Amino acid sequence: MSPLSPRDLALPPNLLSLARLPLAALFPIVATQPALALTVLCCAGLTDVLDGWLARRSGQVTPTGAIVDPIADKVFALAVVGTLLESGALPLWGIPALLARELLELPLALWIAVSRRFQGARLSTASANIPGKLATAVQFAAVFAAIALPSALTAMLAASAIAGAAAGVSYWARQLRRVPGAA
């Protein structure tokens, strides 16, 4: 059975996750207007907080949501980073700093996607933890700085790299503990 279910896509938590996709398309259009760019950024952040909360509260945590949520996160992050880079608001070295967590998680996600060893652990892979939530908050602050407070950007990118690396390592460690047959 496929972990993606059309019926599950229509659940409110997954619709909130999917709402980040049009927001990702909208961000480049409004990026030159700081108030609108920050509004889109806040809306995306709000959907990211609410989708997981609603899924847990309503008992609608699904394998589909565990796939859709991180994909929506990555699409939105790529749209923001690409736009800020193209506009000159983000230096080239800021890309790995801002996306440290995603760069560390990508090989893990690919490994999980193709490995039969993770069949029973897939749903837990996408669940957030404290380092992940911290990394998200610091990424948000770094993007805010790129849009509205450039004097703080260097410090926020450094903080984002550190928090992102900590989150990436924590996701790897957690997943490796769950590998069937691992010591």
Short mmCIF file of N, CA and C in Angstrom, two decimals:
data_model
loop_
_atom_site.label_atom_id
_atom_site.label_comp_id
_atom_site.label_asym_id
_atom_site.label_seq_id
_atom_site.Cartn_x
_atom_site.Cartn_y
_atom_site.Cartn_z
N MET A 1 0.84 -1.19 0.00
CA MET A 1 0.00 0.00 0.00
C MET A 1 0.88 1.25 0.00
N SER A 2 0.54 2.20 -0.81
CA SER A 2 1.31 3.43 -0.93
C SER A 2 1.08 4.32 0.29
N PRO A 3 2.16 5.00 0.77
CA PRO A 3 1.97 5.90 1.90
C PRO A 3 1.21 7.17 1.52
N LEU A 4 1.08 7.44 0.21
CA LEU A 4 0.33 8.62 -0.22
C LEU A 4 -1.11 8.23 -0.52
N SER A 5 -2.01 8.88 0.17
CA SER A 5 -3.43 8.59 0.01
C SER A 5 -4.17 9.86 -0.42
N PRO A 6 -4.88 9.81 -1.57
CA PRO A 6 -5.65 10.99 -1.97
C PRO A 6 -6.67 11.42 -0.91
N ARG A 7 -7.25 10.46 -0.22
CA ARG A 7 -8.22 10.78 0.83
C ARG A 7 -7.54 11.54 1.97
N ASP A 8 -6.33 11.07 2.33
CA ASP A 8 -5.60 11.73 3.41
C ASP A 8 -5.13 13.13 3.01
N LEU A 9 -4.88 13.35 1.72
CA LEU A 9 -4.48 14.69 1.26
C LEU A 9 -5.54 15.73 1.58
N ALA A 10 -6.80 15.31 1.63
CA ALA A 10 -7.91 16.24 1.86
C ALA A 10 -8.14 16.52 3.35
N LEU A 11 -7.39 15.88 4.23
CA LEU A 11 -7.55 16.15 5.66
C LEU A 11 -7.04 17.56 5.97
N PRO A 12 -7.69 18.27 6.88
CA PRO A 12 -7.29 19.65 7.19
C PRO A 12 -5.79 19.85 7.49
N PRO A 13 -5.14 18.97 8.28
CA PRO A 13 -3.71 19.20 8.52
C PRO A 13 -2.88 19.16 7.23
N ASN A 14 -3.25 18.25 6.34
CA ASN A 14 -2.50 18.14 5.09
C ASN A 14 -2.82 19.29 4.14
N LEU A 15 -4.03 19.80 4.20
CA LEU A 15 -4.36 20.99 3.40
C LEU A 15 -3.56 22.20 3.89
N LEU A 16 -3.35 22.28 5.21
CA LEU A 16 -2.51 23.36 5.74
C LEU A 16 -1.08 23.22 5.23
N SER A 17 -0.56 22.00 5.21
CA SER A 17 0.78 21.78 4.66
C SER A 17 0.83 22.18 3.19
N LEU A 18 -0.17 21.74 2.45
CA LEU A 18 -0.21 22.05 1.01
C LEU A 18 -0.34 23.55 0.74
N ALA A 19 -0.89 24.31 1.70
CA ALA A 19 -1.02 25.76 1.53
C ALA A 19 0.33 26.44 1.38
N ARG A 20 1.41 25.80 1.85
CA ARG A 20 2.73 26.39 1.69
C ARG A 20 3.19 26.39 0.24
N LEU A 21 2.61 25.56 -0.60
CA LEU A 21 3.01 25.52 -2.01
C LEU A 21 2.63 26.81 -2.74
N PRO A 22 1.37 27.28 -2.66
CA PRO A 22 1.08 28.57 -3.29
C PRO A 22 1.81 29.74 -2.62
N LEU A 23 2.06 29.62 -1.32
CA LEU A 23 2.84 30.66 -0.64
C LEU A 23 4.27 30.69 -1.19
N ALA A 24 4.81 29.52 -1.52
CA ALA A 24 6.14 29.45 -2.13
C ALA A 24 6.14 30.14 -3.49
N ALA A 25 5.07 29.98 -4.24
CA ALA A 25 4.96 30.65 -5.54
C ALA A 25 4.76 32.15 -5.38
N LEU A 26 4.10 32.56 -4.32
CA LEU A 26 3.82 33.97 -4.08
C LEU A 26 5.05 34.74 -3.57
N PHE A 27 5.91 34.09 -2.80
CA PHE A 27 7.03 34.79 -2.19
C PHE A 27 7.89 35.56 -3.20
N PRO A 28 8.30 34.97 -4.31
CA PRO A 28 9.13 35.74 -5.25
C PRO A 28 8.41 36.98 -5.80
N ILE A 29 7.12 36.94 -5.87
CA ILE A 29 6.34 38.07 -6.40
C ILE A 29 6.34 39.24 -5.42
N VAL A 30 6.31 38.94 -4.13
CA VAL A 30 6.21 39.99 -3.11
C VAL A 30 7.53 40.30 -2.41
N ALA A 31 8.60 39.61 -2.79
CA ALA A 31 9.87 39.71 -2.06
C ALA A 31 10.45 41.12 -2.02
N THR A 32 10.15 41.95 -2.99
CA THR A 32 10.70 43.31 -3.00
C THR A 32 9.92 44.26 -2.09
N GLN A 33 8.84 43.78 -1.53
CA GLN A 33 8.02 44.57 -0.62
C GLN A 33 8.10 43.91 0.77
N PRO A 34 8.99 44.42 1.63
CA PRO A 34 9.25 43.75 2.91
C PRO A 34 8.01 43.39 3.72
N ALA A 35 7.04 44.27 3.81
CA ALA A 35 5.85 43.96 4.61
C ALA A 35 5.10 42.76 4.03
N LEU A 36 4.95 42.71 2.72
CA LEU A 36 4.26 41.58 2.10
C LEU A 36 5.09 40.31 2.19
N ALA A 37 6.40 40.43 1.98
CA ALA A 37 7.28 39.26 2.07
C ALA A 37 7.22 38.66 3.48
N LEU A 38 7.25 39.52 4.48
CA LEU A 38 7.18 39.02 5.86
C LEU A 38 5.82 38.43 6.17
N THR A 39 4.76 38.98 5.57
CA THR A 39 3.42 38.42 5.75
C THR A 39 3.35 37.01 5.18
N VAL A 40 3.89 36.82 3.98
CA VAL A 40 3.89 35.48 3.36
C VAL A 40 4.73 34.53 4.21
N LEU A 41 5.88 35.01 4.68
CA LEU A 41 6.74 34.20 5.53
C LEU A 41 6.01 33.79 6.81
N CYS A 42 5.32 34.72 7.43
CA CYS A 42 4.56 34.42 8.65
C CYS A 42 3.42 33.44 8.38
N CYS A 43 2.73 33.61 7.26
CA CYS A 43 1.65 32.67 6.91
C CYS A 43 2.20 31.26 6.74
N ALA A 44 3.34 31.14 6.07
CA ALA A 44 3.95 29.82 5.88
C ALA A 44 4.35 29.24 7.24
N GLY A 45 4.93 30.07 8.10
CA GLY A 45 5.30 29.60 9.42
C GLY A 45 4.10 29.15 10.23
N LEU A 46 3.01 29.90 10.12
CA LEU A 46 1.79 29.56 10.84
C LEU A 46 1.22 28.22 10.36
N THR A 47 1.19 28.01 9.03
CA THR A 47 0.70 26.72 8.53
C THR A 47 1.59 25.58 9.00
N ASP A 48 2.89 25.85 9.11
CA ASP A 48 3.82 24.81 9.55
C ASP A 48 3.58 24.44 11.01
N VAL A 49 3.28 25.41 11.83
CA VAL A 49 2.99 25.13 13.24
C VAL A 49 1.62 24.45 13.38
N LEU A 50 0.64 24.98 12.69
CA LEU A 50 -0.73 24.49 12.85
C LEU A 50 -0.96 23.09 12.28
N ASP A 51 -0.28 22.75 11.16
CA ASP A 51 -0.56 21.45 10.55
C ASP A 51 -0.24 20.30 11.50
N GLY A 52 0.93 20.35 12.13
CA GLY A 52 1.30 19.28 13.06
C GLY A 52 0.44 19.27 14.31
N TRP A 53 0.18 20.46 14.84
CA TRP A 53 -0.66 20.57 16.04
C TRP A 53 -2.05 20.00 15.77
N LEU A 54 -2.64 20.40 14.64
CA LEU A 54 -3.97 19.93 14.29
C LEU A 54 -3.99 18.43 14.02
N ALA A 55 -2.97 17.94 13.35
CA ALA A 55 -2.91 16.50 13.07
C ALA A 55 -2.88 15.70 14.36
N ARG A 56 -2.05 16.13 15.31
CA ARG A 56 -1.97 15.41 16.58
C ARG A 56 -3.26 15.55 17.38
N ARG A 57 -3.77 16.76 17.44
CA ARG A 57 -4.97 17.01 18.26
C ARG A 57 -6.20 16.28 17.71
N SER A 58 -6.32 16.19 16.39
CA SER A 58 -7.50 15.58 15.78
C SER A 58 -7.30 14.10 15.45
N GLY A 59 -6.14 13.55 15.78
CA GLY A 59 -5.88 12.15 15.47
C GLY A 59 -5.74 11.91 13.98
N GLN A 60 -5.27 12.90 13.24
CA GLN A 60 -5.14 12.78 11.79
C GLN A 60 -3.68 12.74 11.35
N VAL A 61 -2.82 12.17 12.17
CA VAL A 61 -1.43 11.95 11.78
C VAL A 61 -1.42 10.78 10.81
N THR A 62 -0.91 11.01 9.60
CA THR A 62 -0.95 9.99 8.56
C THR A 62 0.41 9.87 7.87
N PRO A 63 0.68 8.73 7.24
CA PRO A 63 1.90 8.62 6.43
C PRO A 63 1.92 9.67 5.32
N THR A 64 0.76 10.00 4.77
CA THR A 64 0.69 11.04 3.73
C THR A 64 1.16 12.38 4.28
N GLY A 65 0.70 12.74 5.45
CA GLY A 65 1.13 13.99 6.07
C GLY A 65 2.61 14.00 6.38
N ALA A 66 3.13 12.83 6.78
CA ALA A 66 4.55 12.73 7.10
C ALA A 66 5.41 12.93 5.86
N ILE A 67 4.84 12.74 4.69
CA ILE A 67 5.56 12.98 3.43
C ILE A 67 5.30 14.40 2.93
N VAL A 68 4.02 14.82 2.95
CA VAL A 68 3.64 16.12 2.39
C VAL A 68 4.24 17.28 3.17
N ASP A 69 4.22 17.22 4.50
CA ASP A 69 4.70 18.33 5.31
C ASP A 69 6.16 18.68 5.03
N PRO A 70 7.09 17.72 5.09
CA PRO A 70 8.48 18.11 4.83
C PRO A 70 8.73 18.53 3.39
N ILE A 71 7.96 17.98 2.45
CA ILE A 71 8.12 18.41 1.05
C ILE A 71 7.66 19.86 0.91
N ALA A 72 6.52 20.19 1.51
CA ALA A 72 6.05 21.58 1.46
C ALA A 72 7.05 22.52 2.12
N ASP A 73 7.64 22.07 3.24
CA ASP A 73 8.67 22.86 3.92
C ASP A 73 9.84 23.14 2.98
N LYS A 74 10.31 22.09 2.31
CA LYS A 74 11.49 22.23 1.45
C LYS A 74 11.18 23.10 0.24
N VAL A 75 10.01 22.94 -0.35
CA VAL A 75 9.64 23.76 -1.51
C VAL A 75 9.59 25.23 -1.11
N PHE A 76 8.98 25.51 0.04
CA PHE A 76 8.91 26.90 0.50
C PHE A 76 10.30 27.44 0.78
N ALA A 77 11.13 26.66 1.47
CA ALA A 77 12.49 27.10 1.79
C ALA A 77 13.29 27.37 0.52
N LEU A 78 13.17 26.51 -0.47
CA LEU A 78 13.90 26.72 -1.72
C LEU A 78 13.43 27.97 -2.45
N ALA A 79 12.13 28.22 -2.43
CA ALA A 79 11.60 29.43 -3.07
C ALA A 79 12.15 30.68 -2.38
N VAL A 80 12.17 30.67 -1.07
CA VAL A 80 12.66 31.82 -0.31
C VAL A 80 14.15 32.02 -0.55
N VAL A 81 14.92 30.96 -0.40
CA VAL A 81 16.38 31.07 -0.57
C VAL A 81 16.73 31.49 -2.00
N GLY A 82 16.09 30.89 -2.98
CA GLY A 82 16.35 31.26 -4.37
C GLY A 82 16.03 32.72 -4.65
N THR A 83 14.91 33.18 -4.12
CA THR A 83 14.50 34.57 -4.32
C THR A 83 15.47 35.53 -3.65
N LEU A 84 15.83 35.24 -2.40
CA LEU A 84 16.74 36.13 -1.67
C LEU A 84 18.13 36.14 -2.29
N LEU A 85 18.56 35.01 -2.79
CA LEU A 85 19.85 34.93 -3.46
C LEU A 85 19.84 35.74 -4.75
N GLU A 86 18.80 35.56 -5.53
CA GLU A 86 18.68 36.27 -6.81
C GLU A 86 18.60 37.78 -6.61
N SER A 87 17.97 38.21 -5.55
CA SER A 87 17.81 39.65 -5.30
C SER A 87 19.04 40.27 -4.64
N GLY A 88 19.99 39.44 -4.23
CA GLY A 88 21.19 39.95 -3.57
C GLY A 88 21.02 40.13 -2.07
N ALA A 89 19.87 39.79 -1.53
CA ALA A 89 19.63 39.93 -0.09
C ALA A 89 20.32 38.83 0.71
N LEU A 90 20.70 37.75 0.05
CA LEU A 90 21.37 36.63 0.71
C LEU A 90 22.68 36.37 -0.03
N PRO A 91 23.81 36.38 0.69
CA PRO A 91 25.08 36.07 0.02
C PRO A 91 25.15 34.58 -0.35
N LEU A 92 25.95 34.26 -1.32
CA LEU A 92 26.08 32.88 -1.78
C LEU A 92 26.47 31.93 -0.64
N TRP A 93 27.37 32.38 0.24
CA TRP A 93 27.78 31.52 1.35
C TRP A 93 26.64 31.27 2.34
N GLY A 94 25.59 32.08 2.26
CA GLY A 94 24.45 31.92 3.15
C GLY A 94 23.59 30.72 2.83
N ILE A 95 23.71 30.19 1.62
CA ILE A 95 22.87 29.04 1.24
C ILE A 95 23.14 27.83 2.14
N PRO A 96 24.37 27.34 2.21
CA PRO A 96 24.56 26.18 3.11
C PRO A 96 24.33 26.53 4.58
N ALA A 97 24.58 27.77 4.96
CA ALA A 97 24.33 28.17 6.35
C ALA A 97 22.84 28.11 6.66
N LEU A 98 22.03 28.63 5.75
CA LEU A 98 20.58 28.67 5.97
C LEU A 98 19.94 27.29 5.81
N LEU A 99 20.51 26.47 4.95
CA LEU A 99 19.91 25.17 4.65
C LEU A 99 20.70 24.00 5.24
N ALA A 100 21.47 24.23 6.29
CA ALA A 100 22.29 23.17 6.88
C ALA A 100 21.45 21.95 7.26
N ARG A 101 20.32 22.17 7.89
CA ARG A 101 19.48 21.04 8.30
C ARG A 101 19.01 20.26 7.07
N GLU A 102 18.51 20.99 6.07
CA GLU A 102 18.00 20.33 4.88
C GLU A 102 19.10 19.56 4.15
N LEU A 103 20.30 20.12 4.11
CA LEU A 103 21.42 19.44 3.46
C LEU A 103 21.80 18.16 4.19
N LEU A 104 21.68 18.17 5.50
CA LEU A 104 21.97 16.96 6.27
C LEU A 104 20.82 15.96 6.21
N GLU A 105 19.59 16.44 6.10
CA GLU A 105 18.43 15.54 6.07
C GLU A 105 18.21 14.89 4.71
N LEU A 106 18.63 15.52 3.64
CA LEU A 106 18.36 14.98 2.30
C LEU A 106 18.88 13.56 2.12
N PRO A 107 20.14 13.27 2.45
CA PRO A 107 20.57 11.87 2.28
C PRO A 107 19.78 10.91 3.17
N LEU A 108 19.41 11.35 4.36
CA LEU A 108 18.60 10.52 5.25
C LEU A 108 17.24 10.23 4.62
N ALA A 109 16.60 11.26 4.09
CA ALA A 109 15.28 11.09 3.45
C ALA A 109 15.39 10.14 2.26
N LEU A 110 16.43 10.28 1.47
CA LEU A 110 16.61 9.39 0.31
C LEU A 110 16.85 7.95 0.77
N TRP A 111 17.65 7.80 1.80
CA TRP A 111 17.92 6.46 2.33
C TRP A 111 16.64 5.82 2.83
N ILE A 112 15.85 6.57 3.55
CA ILE A 112 14.59 6.05 4.07
C ILE A 112 13.64 5.70 2.92
N ALA A 113 13.61 6.54 1.90
CA ALA A 113 12.70 6.32 0.78
C ALA A 113 13.00 5.03 0.03
N VAL A 114 14.26 4.64 -0.07
CA VAL A 114 14.61 3.46 -0.87
C VAL A 114 14.91 2.22 -0.04
N SER A 115 15.02 2.36 1.27
CA SER A 115 15.43 1.24 2.11
C SER A 115 14.23 0.49 2.68
N ARG A 116 14.24 -0.81 2.51
CA ARG A 116 13.20 -1.64 3.11
C ARG A 116 13.37 -1.73 4.63
N ARG A 117 14.56 -1.43 5.11
CA ARG A 117 14.83 -1.52 6.56
C ARG A 117 14.00 -0.50 7.33
N PHE A 118 13.51 0.56 6.67
CA PHE A 118 12.79 1.62 7.36
C PHE A 118 11.28 1.50 7.22
N GLN A 119 10.78 0.42 6.64
CA GLN A 119 9.35 0.30 6.39
C GLN A 119 8.51 0.69 7.60
N GLY A 120 8.81 0.20 8.76
CA GLY A 120 8.01 0.47 9.94
C GLY A 120 8.31 1.79 10.62
N ALA A 121 9.37 2.47 10.20
CA ALA A 121 9.80 3.68 10.90
C ALA A 121 9.55 4.95 10.11
N ARG A 122 8.96 4.84 8.94
CA ARG A 122 8.84 6.01 8.07
C ARG A 122 8.03 7.14 8.67
N LEU A 123 6.94 6.86 9.33
CA LEU A 123 6.09 7.92 9.87
C LEU A 123 6.83 8.76 10.90
N SER A 124 7.66 8.13 11.69
CA SER A 124 8.36 8.88 12.73
C SER A 124 9.46 9.77 12.17
N THR A 125 9.93 9.49 10.99
CA THR A 125 11.06 10.22 10.43
C THR A 125 10.78 11.70 10.31
N ALA A 126 9.58 12.06 9.92
CA ALA A 126 9.29 13.46 9.67
C ALA A 126 8.87 14.21 10.93
N SER A 127 8.69 13.51 12.03
CA SER A 127 8.22 14.21 13.22
C SER A 127 9.29 15.15 13.75
N ALA A 128 8.85 16.30 14.19
CA ALA A 128 9.77 17.33 14.66
C ALA A 128 10.29 16.98 16.05
N ASN A 129 11.41 17.60 16.38
CA ASN A 129 11.95 17.49 17.72
C ASN A 129 12.45 18.88 18.12
N ILE A 130 12.95 19.01 19.34
CA ILE A 130 13.37 20.32 19.85
C ILE A 130 14.47 20.95 18.98
N PRO A 131 15.54 20.22 18.63
CA PRO A 131 16.54 20.84 17.76
C PRO A 131 15.96 21.27 16.40
N GLY A 132 15.03 20.49 15.88
CA GLY A 132 14.41 20.85 14.61
C GLY A 132 13.57 22.10 14.72
N LYS A 133 12.81 22.22 15.80
CA LYS A 133 11.99 23.42 16.00
C LYS A 133 12.87 24.65 16.21
N LEU A 134 13.97 24.48 16.94
CA LEU A 134 14.91 25.58 17.14
C LEU A 134 15.53 26.01 15.81
N ALA A 135 15.92 25.03 15.01
CA ALA A 135 16.51 25.35 13.70
C ALA A 135 15.52 26.10 12.83
N THR A 136 14.26 25.70 12.86
CA THR A 136 13.23 26.41 12.09
C THR A 136 13.10 27.85 12.56
N ALA A 137 13.08 28.06 13.87
CA ALA A 137 12.95 29.42 14.40
C ALA A 137 14.15 30.28 14.01
N VAL A 138 15.34 29.71 14.05
CA VAL A 138 16.53 30.48 13.70
C VAL A 138 16.58 30.74 12.19
N GLN A 139 16.16 29.77 11.39
CA GLN A 139 16.06 30.00 9.94
C GLN A 139 15.10 31.16 9.67
N PHE A 140 13.96 31.14 10.33
CA PHE A 140 12.97 32.20 10.17
C PHE A 140 13.60 33.55 10.52
N ALA A 141 14.33 33.61 11.62
CA ALA A 141 14.98 34.85 12.03
C ALA A 141 16.02 35.30 11.01
N ALA A 142 16.75 34.36 10.43
CA ALA A 142 17.75 34.71 9.42
C ALA A 142 17.08 35.26 8.16
N VAL A 143 15.99 34.66 7.75
CA VAL A 143 15.26 35.16 6.57
C VAL A 143 14.66 36.53 6.88
N PHE A 144 14.13 36.69 8.09
CA PHE A 144 13.62 38.00 8.51
C PHE A 144 14.74 39.04 8.40
N ALA A 145 15.93 38.68 8.88
CA ALA A 145 17.07 39.61 8.80
C ALA A 145 17.41 39.94 7.36
N ALA A 146 17.38 38.95 6.48
CA ALA A 146 17.69 39.20 5.07
C ALA A 146 16.69 40.17 4.45
N ILE A 147 15.45 40.10 4.90
CA ILE A 147 14.40 40.95 4.33
C ILE A 147 14.37 42.33 4.99
N ALA A 148 14.46 42.36 6.32
CA ALA A 148 14.17 43.61 7.03
C ALA A 148 15.28 44.13 7.93
N LEU A 149 16.32 43.34 8.20
CA LEU A 149 17.36 43.78 9.12
C LEU A 149 18.73 43.25 8.67
N PRO A 150 19.21 43.73 7.51
CA PRO A 150 20.44 43.19 6.93
C PRO A 150 21.65 43.26 7.86
N SER A 151 21.69 44.20 8.79
CA SER A 151 22.84 44.31 9.70
C SER A 151 22.98 43.08 10.61
N ALA A 152 21.91 42.34 10.81
CA ALA A 152 21.95 41.14 11.66
C ALA A 152 22.10 39.85 10.86
N LEU A 153 22.18 39.96 9.53
CA LEU A 153 22.15 38.76 8.69
C LEU A 153 23.33 37.82 8.94
N THR A 154 24.54 38.33 9.01
CA THR A 154 25.70 37.46 9.19
C THR A 154 25.58 36.64 10.47
N ALA A 155 25.24 37.29 11.57
CA ALA A 155 25.09 36.58 12.85
C ALA A 155 23.96 35.56 12.78
N MET A 156 22.87 35.92 12.13
CA MET A 156 21.73 34.99 12.05
C MET A 156 22.04 33.80 11.15
N LEU A 157 22.81 34.02 10.09
CA LEU A 157 23.20 32.90 9.23
C LEU A 157 24.13 31.94 9.98
N ALA A 158 25.03 32.50 10.78
CA ALA A 158 25.91 31.64 11.59
C ALA A 158 25.08 30.82 12.58
N ALA A 159 24.14 31.47 13.23
CA ALA A 159 23.27 30.77 14.18
C ALA A 159 22.43 29.71 13.46
N SER A 160 21.97 30.02 12.26
CA SER A 160 21.18 29.08 11.48
C SER A 160 22.00 27.84 11.11
N ALA A 161 23.25 28.05 10.74
CA ALA A 161 24.12 26.92 10.40
C ALA A 161 24.32 26.01 11.60
N ILE A 162 24.57 26.60 12.76
CA ILE A 162 24.79 25.80 13.97
C ILE A 162 23.52 25.06 14.38
N ALA A 163 22.41 25.76 14.41
CA ALA A 163 21.14 25.12 14.79
C ALA A 163 20.73 24.06 13.77
N GLY A 164 20.94 24.36 12.49
CA GLY A 164 20.59 23.39 11.44
C GLY A 164 21.44 22.14 11.51
N ALA A 165 22.74 22.30 11.76
CA ALA A 165 23.62 21.14 11.89
C ALA A 165 23.21 20.30 13.10
N ALA A 166 22.90 20.94 14.21
CA ALA A 166 22.45 20.21 15.40
C ALA A 166 21.17 19.43 15.12
N ALA A 167 20.23 20.06 14.41
CA ALA A 167 18.97 19.37 14.08
C ALA A 167 19.22 18.21 13.13
N GLY A 168 20.05 18.41 12.12
CA GLY A 168 20.36 17.34 11.18
C GLY A 168 20.99 16.15 11.86
N VAL A 169 21.95 16.40 12.73
CA VAL A 169 22.60 15.33 13.47
C VAL A 169 21.59 14.62 14.38
N SER A 170 20.71 15.38 15.00
CA SER A 170 19.73 14.77 15.89
C SER A 170 18.74 13.90 15.11
N TYR A 171 18.34 14.31 13.90
CA TYR A 171 17.44 13.48 13.09
C TYR A 171 18.14 12.19 12.68
N TRP A 172 19.41 12.29 12.28
CA TRP A 172 20.16 11.10 11.90
C TRP A 172 20.27 10.15 13.10
N ALA A 173 20.66 10.68 14.25
CA ALA A 173 20.83 9.84 15.44
C ALA A 173 19.52 9.15 15.81
N ARG A 174 18.44 9.91 15.78
CA ARG A 174 17.14 9.33 16.14
C ARG A 174 16.76 8.23 15.15
N GLN A 175 16.97 8.46 13.87
CA GLN A 175 16.58 7.47 12.89
C GLN A 175 17.46 6.24 12.96
N LEU A 176 18.75 6.44 13.16
CA LEU A 176 19.65 5.28 13.24
C LEU A 176 19.30 4.40 14.44
N ARG A 177 18.81 4.99 15.52
CA ARG A 177 18.37 4.20 16.67
C ARG A 177 17.15 3.35 16.32
N ARG A 178 16.41 3.74 15.30
CA ARG A 178 15.18 3.05 14.94
C ARG A 178 15.35 2.04 13.81
N VAL A 179 16.56 1.95 13.26
CA VAL A 179 16.79 1.00 12.17
C VAL A 179 16.64 -0.41 12.72
N PRO A 180 15.77 -1.20 12.11
CA PRO A 180 15.63 -2.58 12.56
C PRO A 180 16.97 -3.32 12.40
N GLY A 181 17.40 -3.99 13.46
CA GLY A 181 18.63 -4.75 13.40
C GLY A 181 19.87 -3.94 13.71
N ALA A 182 19.73 -2.64 13.96
CA ALA A 182 20.91 -1.83 14.28
C ALA A 182 21.28 -2.06 15.74
N ALA A 183 22.53 -1.92 16.01
CA ALA A 183 22.99 -2.17 17.38
C ALA A 183 22.64 -1.03 18.29
#
